[in-house]
N, CA, C and O atoms as CSV, one atom per row, in Angstrom:
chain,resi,resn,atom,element,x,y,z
A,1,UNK,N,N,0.843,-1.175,0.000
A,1,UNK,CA,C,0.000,0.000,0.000
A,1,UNK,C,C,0.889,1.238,0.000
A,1,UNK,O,O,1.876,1.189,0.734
A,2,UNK,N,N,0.632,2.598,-0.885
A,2,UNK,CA,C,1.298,3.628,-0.913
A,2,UNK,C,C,0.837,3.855,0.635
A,2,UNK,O,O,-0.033,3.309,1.314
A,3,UNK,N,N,1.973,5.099,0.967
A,3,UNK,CA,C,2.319,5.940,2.301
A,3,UNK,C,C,1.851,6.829,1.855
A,3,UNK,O,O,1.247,7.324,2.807
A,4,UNK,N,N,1.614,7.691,0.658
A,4,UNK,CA,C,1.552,9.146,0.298
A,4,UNK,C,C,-0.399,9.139,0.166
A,4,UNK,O,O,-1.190,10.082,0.153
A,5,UNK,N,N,-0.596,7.815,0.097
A,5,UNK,CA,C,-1.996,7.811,-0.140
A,5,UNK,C,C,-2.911,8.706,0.630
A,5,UNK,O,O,-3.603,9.483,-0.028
A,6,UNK,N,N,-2.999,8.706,1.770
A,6,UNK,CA,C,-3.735,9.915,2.886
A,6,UNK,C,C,-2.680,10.571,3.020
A,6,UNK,O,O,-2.381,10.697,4.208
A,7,UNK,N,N,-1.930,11.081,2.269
A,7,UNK,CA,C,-1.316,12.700,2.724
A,7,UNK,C,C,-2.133,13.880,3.003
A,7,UNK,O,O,-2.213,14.504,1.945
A,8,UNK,N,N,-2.761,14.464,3.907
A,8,UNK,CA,C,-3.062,15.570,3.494
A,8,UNK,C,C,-2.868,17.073,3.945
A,8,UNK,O,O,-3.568,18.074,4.091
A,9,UNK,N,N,-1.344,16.643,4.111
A,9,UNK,CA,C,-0.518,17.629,4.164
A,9,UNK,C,C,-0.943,19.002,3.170
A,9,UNK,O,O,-1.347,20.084,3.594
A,10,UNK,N,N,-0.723,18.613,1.718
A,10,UNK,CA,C,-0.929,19.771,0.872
A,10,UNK,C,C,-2.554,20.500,1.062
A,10,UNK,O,O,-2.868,21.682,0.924
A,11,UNK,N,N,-3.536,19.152,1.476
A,11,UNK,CA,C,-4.556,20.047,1.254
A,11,UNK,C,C,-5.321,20.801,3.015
A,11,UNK,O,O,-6.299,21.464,3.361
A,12,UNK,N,N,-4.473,20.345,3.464
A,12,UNK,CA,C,-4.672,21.352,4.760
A,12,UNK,C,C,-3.881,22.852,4.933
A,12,UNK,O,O,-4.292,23.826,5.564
A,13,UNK,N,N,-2.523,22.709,4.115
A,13,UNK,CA,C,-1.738,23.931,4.115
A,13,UNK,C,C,-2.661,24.622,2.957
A,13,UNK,O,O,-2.430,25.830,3.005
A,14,UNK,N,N,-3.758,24.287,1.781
A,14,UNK,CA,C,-4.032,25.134,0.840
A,14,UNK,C,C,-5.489,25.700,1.917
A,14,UNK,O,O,-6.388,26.389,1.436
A,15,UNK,N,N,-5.480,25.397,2.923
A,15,UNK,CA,C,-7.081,26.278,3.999
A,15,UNK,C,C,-6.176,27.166,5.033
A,15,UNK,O,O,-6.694,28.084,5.669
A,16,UNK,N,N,-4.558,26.780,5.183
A,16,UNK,CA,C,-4.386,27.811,6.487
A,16,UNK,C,C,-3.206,28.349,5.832
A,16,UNK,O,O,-2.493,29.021,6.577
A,17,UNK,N,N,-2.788,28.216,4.540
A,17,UNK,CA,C,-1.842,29.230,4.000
A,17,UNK,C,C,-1.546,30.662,4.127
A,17,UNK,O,O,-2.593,31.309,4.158
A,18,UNK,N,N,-0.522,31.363,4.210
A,18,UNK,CA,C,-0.587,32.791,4.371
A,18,UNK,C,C,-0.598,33.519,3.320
A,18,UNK,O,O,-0.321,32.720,2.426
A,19,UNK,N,N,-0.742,34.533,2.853
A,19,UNK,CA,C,-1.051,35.257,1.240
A,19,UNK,C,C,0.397,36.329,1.367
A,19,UNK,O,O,0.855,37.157,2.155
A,20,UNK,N,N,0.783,35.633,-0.103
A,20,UNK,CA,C,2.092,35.844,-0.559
A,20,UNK,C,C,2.383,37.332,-1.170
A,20,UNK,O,O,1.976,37.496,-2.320
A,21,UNK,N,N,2.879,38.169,-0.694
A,21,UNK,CA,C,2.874,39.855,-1.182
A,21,UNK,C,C,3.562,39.948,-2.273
A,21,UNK,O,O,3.549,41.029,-2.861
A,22,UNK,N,N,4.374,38.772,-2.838
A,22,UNK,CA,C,4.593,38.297,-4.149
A,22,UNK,C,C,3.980,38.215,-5.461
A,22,UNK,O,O,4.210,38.801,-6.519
A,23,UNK,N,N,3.134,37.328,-5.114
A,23,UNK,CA,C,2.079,37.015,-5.828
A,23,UNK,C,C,0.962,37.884,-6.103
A,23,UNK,O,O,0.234,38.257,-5.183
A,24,UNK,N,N,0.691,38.380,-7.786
A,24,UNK,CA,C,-0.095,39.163,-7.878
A,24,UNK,C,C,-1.651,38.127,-8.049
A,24,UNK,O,O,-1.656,36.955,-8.423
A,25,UNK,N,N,-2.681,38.816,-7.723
A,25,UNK,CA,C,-4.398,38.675,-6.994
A,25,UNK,C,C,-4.999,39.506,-8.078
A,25,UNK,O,O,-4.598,40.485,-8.708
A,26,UNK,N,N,-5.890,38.925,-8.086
A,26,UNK,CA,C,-6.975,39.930,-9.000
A,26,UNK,C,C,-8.525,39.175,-8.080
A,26,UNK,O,O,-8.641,38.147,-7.413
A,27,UNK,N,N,-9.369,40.110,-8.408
A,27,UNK,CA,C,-10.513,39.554,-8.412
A,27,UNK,C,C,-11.120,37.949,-8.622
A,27,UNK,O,O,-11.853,37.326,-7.855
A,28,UNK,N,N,-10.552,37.522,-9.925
A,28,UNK,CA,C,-11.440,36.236,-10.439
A,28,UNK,C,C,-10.306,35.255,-9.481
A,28,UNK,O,O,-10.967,34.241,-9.253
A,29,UNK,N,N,-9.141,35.100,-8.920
A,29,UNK,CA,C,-8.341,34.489,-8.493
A,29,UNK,C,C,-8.642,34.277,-6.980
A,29,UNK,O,O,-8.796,33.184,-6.434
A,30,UNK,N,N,-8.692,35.352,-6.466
A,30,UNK,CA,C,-10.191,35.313,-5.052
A,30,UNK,C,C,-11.173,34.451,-4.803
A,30,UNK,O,O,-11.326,33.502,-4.034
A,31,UNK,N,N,-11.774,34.957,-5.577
A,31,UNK,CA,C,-12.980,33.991,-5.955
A,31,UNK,C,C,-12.891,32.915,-6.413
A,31,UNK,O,O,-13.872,32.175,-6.340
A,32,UNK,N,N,-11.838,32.519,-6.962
A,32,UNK,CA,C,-11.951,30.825,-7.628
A,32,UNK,C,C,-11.419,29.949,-6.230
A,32,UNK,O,O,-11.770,28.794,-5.992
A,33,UNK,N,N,-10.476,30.785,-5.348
A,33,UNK,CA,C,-10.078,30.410,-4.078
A,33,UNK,C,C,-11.508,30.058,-3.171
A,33,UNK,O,O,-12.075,29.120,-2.610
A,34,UNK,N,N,-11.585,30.834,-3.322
A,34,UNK,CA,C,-12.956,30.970,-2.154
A,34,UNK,C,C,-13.679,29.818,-2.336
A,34,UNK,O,O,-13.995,29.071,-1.410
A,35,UNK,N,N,-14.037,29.589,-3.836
A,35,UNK,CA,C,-15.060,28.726,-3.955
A,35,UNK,C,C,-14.162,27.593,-3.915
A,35,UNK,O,O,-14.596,27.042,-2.903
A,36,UNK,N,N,-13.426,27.029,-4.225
A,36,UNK,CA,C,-12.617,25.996,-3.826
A,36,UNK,C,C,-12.565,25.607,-2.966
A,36,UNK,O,O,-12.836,24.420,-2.781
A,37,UNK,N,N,-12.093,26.630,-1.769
A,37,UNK,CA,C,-12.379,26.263,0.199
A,37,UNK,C,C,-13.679,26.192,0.434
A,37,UNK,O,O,-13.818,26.029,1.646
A,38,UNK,N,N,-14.553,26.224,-0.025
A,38,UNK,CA,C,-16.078,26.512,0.080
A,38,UNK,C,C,-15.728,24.726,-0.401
A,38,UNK,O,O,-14.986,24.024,0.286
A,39,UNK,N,N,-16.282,24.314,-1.433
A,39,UNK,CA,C,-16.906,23.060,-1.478
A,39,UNK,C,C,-15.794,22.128,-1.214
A,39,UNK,O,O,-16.135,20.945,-1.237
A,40,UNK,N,N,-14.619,22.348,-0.984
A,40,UNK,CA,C,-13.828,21.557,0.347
A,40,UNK,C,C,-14.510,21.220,1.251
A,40,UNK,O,O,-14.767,20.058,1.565
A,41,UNK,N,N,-14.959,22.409,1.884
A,41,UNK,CA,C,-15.423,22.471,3.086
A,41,UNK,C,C,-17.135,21.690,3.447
A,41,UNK,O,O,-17.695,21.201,4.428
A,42,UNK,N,N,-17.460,21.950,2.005
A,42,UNK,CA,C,-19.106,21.019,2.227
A,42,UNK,C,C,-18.676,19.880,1.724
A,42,UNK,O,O,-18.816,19.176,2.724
A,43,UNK,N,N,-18.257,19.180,0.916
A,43,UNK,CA,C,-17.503,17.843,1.074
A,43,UNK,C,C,-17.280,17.352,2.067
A,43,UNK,O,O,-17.922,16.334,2.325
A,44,UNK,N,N,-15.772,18.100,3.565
A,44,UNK,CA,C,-15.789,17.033,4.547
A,44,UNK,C,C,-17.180,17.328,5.551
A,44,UNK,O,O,-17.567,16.263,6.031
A,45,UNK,N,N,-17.622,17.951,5.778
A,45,UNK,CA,C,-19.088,18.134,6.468
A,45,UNK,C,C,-20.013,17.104,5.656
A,45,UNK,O,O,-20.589,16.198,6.258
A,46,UNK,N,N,-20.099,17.222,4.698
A,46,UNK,CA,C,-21.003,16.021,4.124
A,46,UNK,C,C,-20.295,14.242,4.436
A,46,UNK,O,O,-20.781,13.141,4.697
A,47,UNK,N,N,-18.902,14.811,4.217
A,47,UNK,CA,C,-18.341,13.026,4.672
A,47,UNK,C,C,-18.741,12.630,6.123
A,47,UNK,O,O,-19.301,11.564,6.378
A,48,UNK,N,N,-18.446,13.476,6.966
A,48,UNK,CA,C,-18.690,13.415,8.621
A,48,UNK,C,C,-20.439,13.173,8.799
A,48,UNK,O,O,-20.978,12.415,9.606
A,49,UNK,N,N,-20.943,13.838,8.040
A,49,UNK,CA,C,-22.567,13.454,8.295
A,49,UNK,C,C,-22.887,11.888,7.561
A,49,UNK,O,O,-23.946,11.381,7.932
A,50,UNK,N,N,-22.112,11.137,6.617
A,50,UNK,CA,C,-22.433,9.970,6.246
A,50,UNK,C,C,-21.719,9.142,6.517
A,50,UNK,O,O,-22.069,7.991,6.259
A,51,UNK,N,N,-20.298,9.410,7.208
A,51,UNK,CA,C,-19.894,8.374,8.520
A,51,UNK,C,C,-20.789,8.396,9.523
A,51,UNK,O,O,-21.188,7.313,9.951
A,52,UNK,N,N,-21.184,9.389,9.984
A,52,UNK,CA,C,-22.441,9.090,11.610
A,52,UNK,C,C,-23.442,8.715,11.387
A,52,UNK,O,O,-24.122,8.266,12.309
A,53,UNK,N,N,-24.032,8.755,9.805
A,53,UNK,CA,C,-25.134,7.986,9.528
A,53,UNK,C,C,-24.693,6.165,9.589
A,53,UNK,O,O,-25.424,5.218,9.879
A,54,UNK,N,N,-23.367,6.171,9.230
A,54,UNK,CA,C,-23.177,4.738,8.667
A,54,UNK,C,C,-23.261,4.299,9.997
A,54,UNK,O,O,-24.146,3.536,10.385
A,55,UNK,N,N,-22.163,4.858,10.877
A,55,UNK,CA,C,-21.929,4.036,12.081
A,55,UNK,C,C,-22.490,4.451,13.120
A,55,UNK,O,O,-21.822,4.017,14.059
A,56,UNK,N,N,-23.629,5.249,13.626
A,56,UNK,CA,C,-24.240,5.195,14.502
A,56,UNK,C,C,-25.898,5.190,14.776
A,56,UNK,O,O,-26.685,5.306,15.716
A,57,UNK,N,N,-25.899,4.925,12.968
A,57,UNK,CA,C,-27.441,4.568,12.814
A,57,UNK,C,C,-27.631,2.976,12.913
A,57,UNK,O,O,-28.754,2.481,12.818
């Protein structure tokens, strides 16, 4: 079995990352962020509500 398989290193640093004064931002780049952490975020809320359905119904 891979080790790298549950990494989720990268996708926890892409929700608590710091914003790079480097890197130029515009508007649509915001927003494509946003919505990205957005249905991240209803994904694992939806996983956690159909593990407690599985295992404690």
């Amino acid at each position: 079995m891979r080790k790298d398989l549950f990494n989720f290193g990268p996708a926890l640093g892409y929700f608590f990352r710091k914003n790079d004064p480097a890197r130029h931002t515009n508007f649509n780049l915001r927003t494509m962020h946003f919505i990205n952490k957005l249905s991240m975020a209803m994904f694992l809320v939806a996983l956690v509500v159909l593990l407690y359905r599985w295992f404690l119904r």
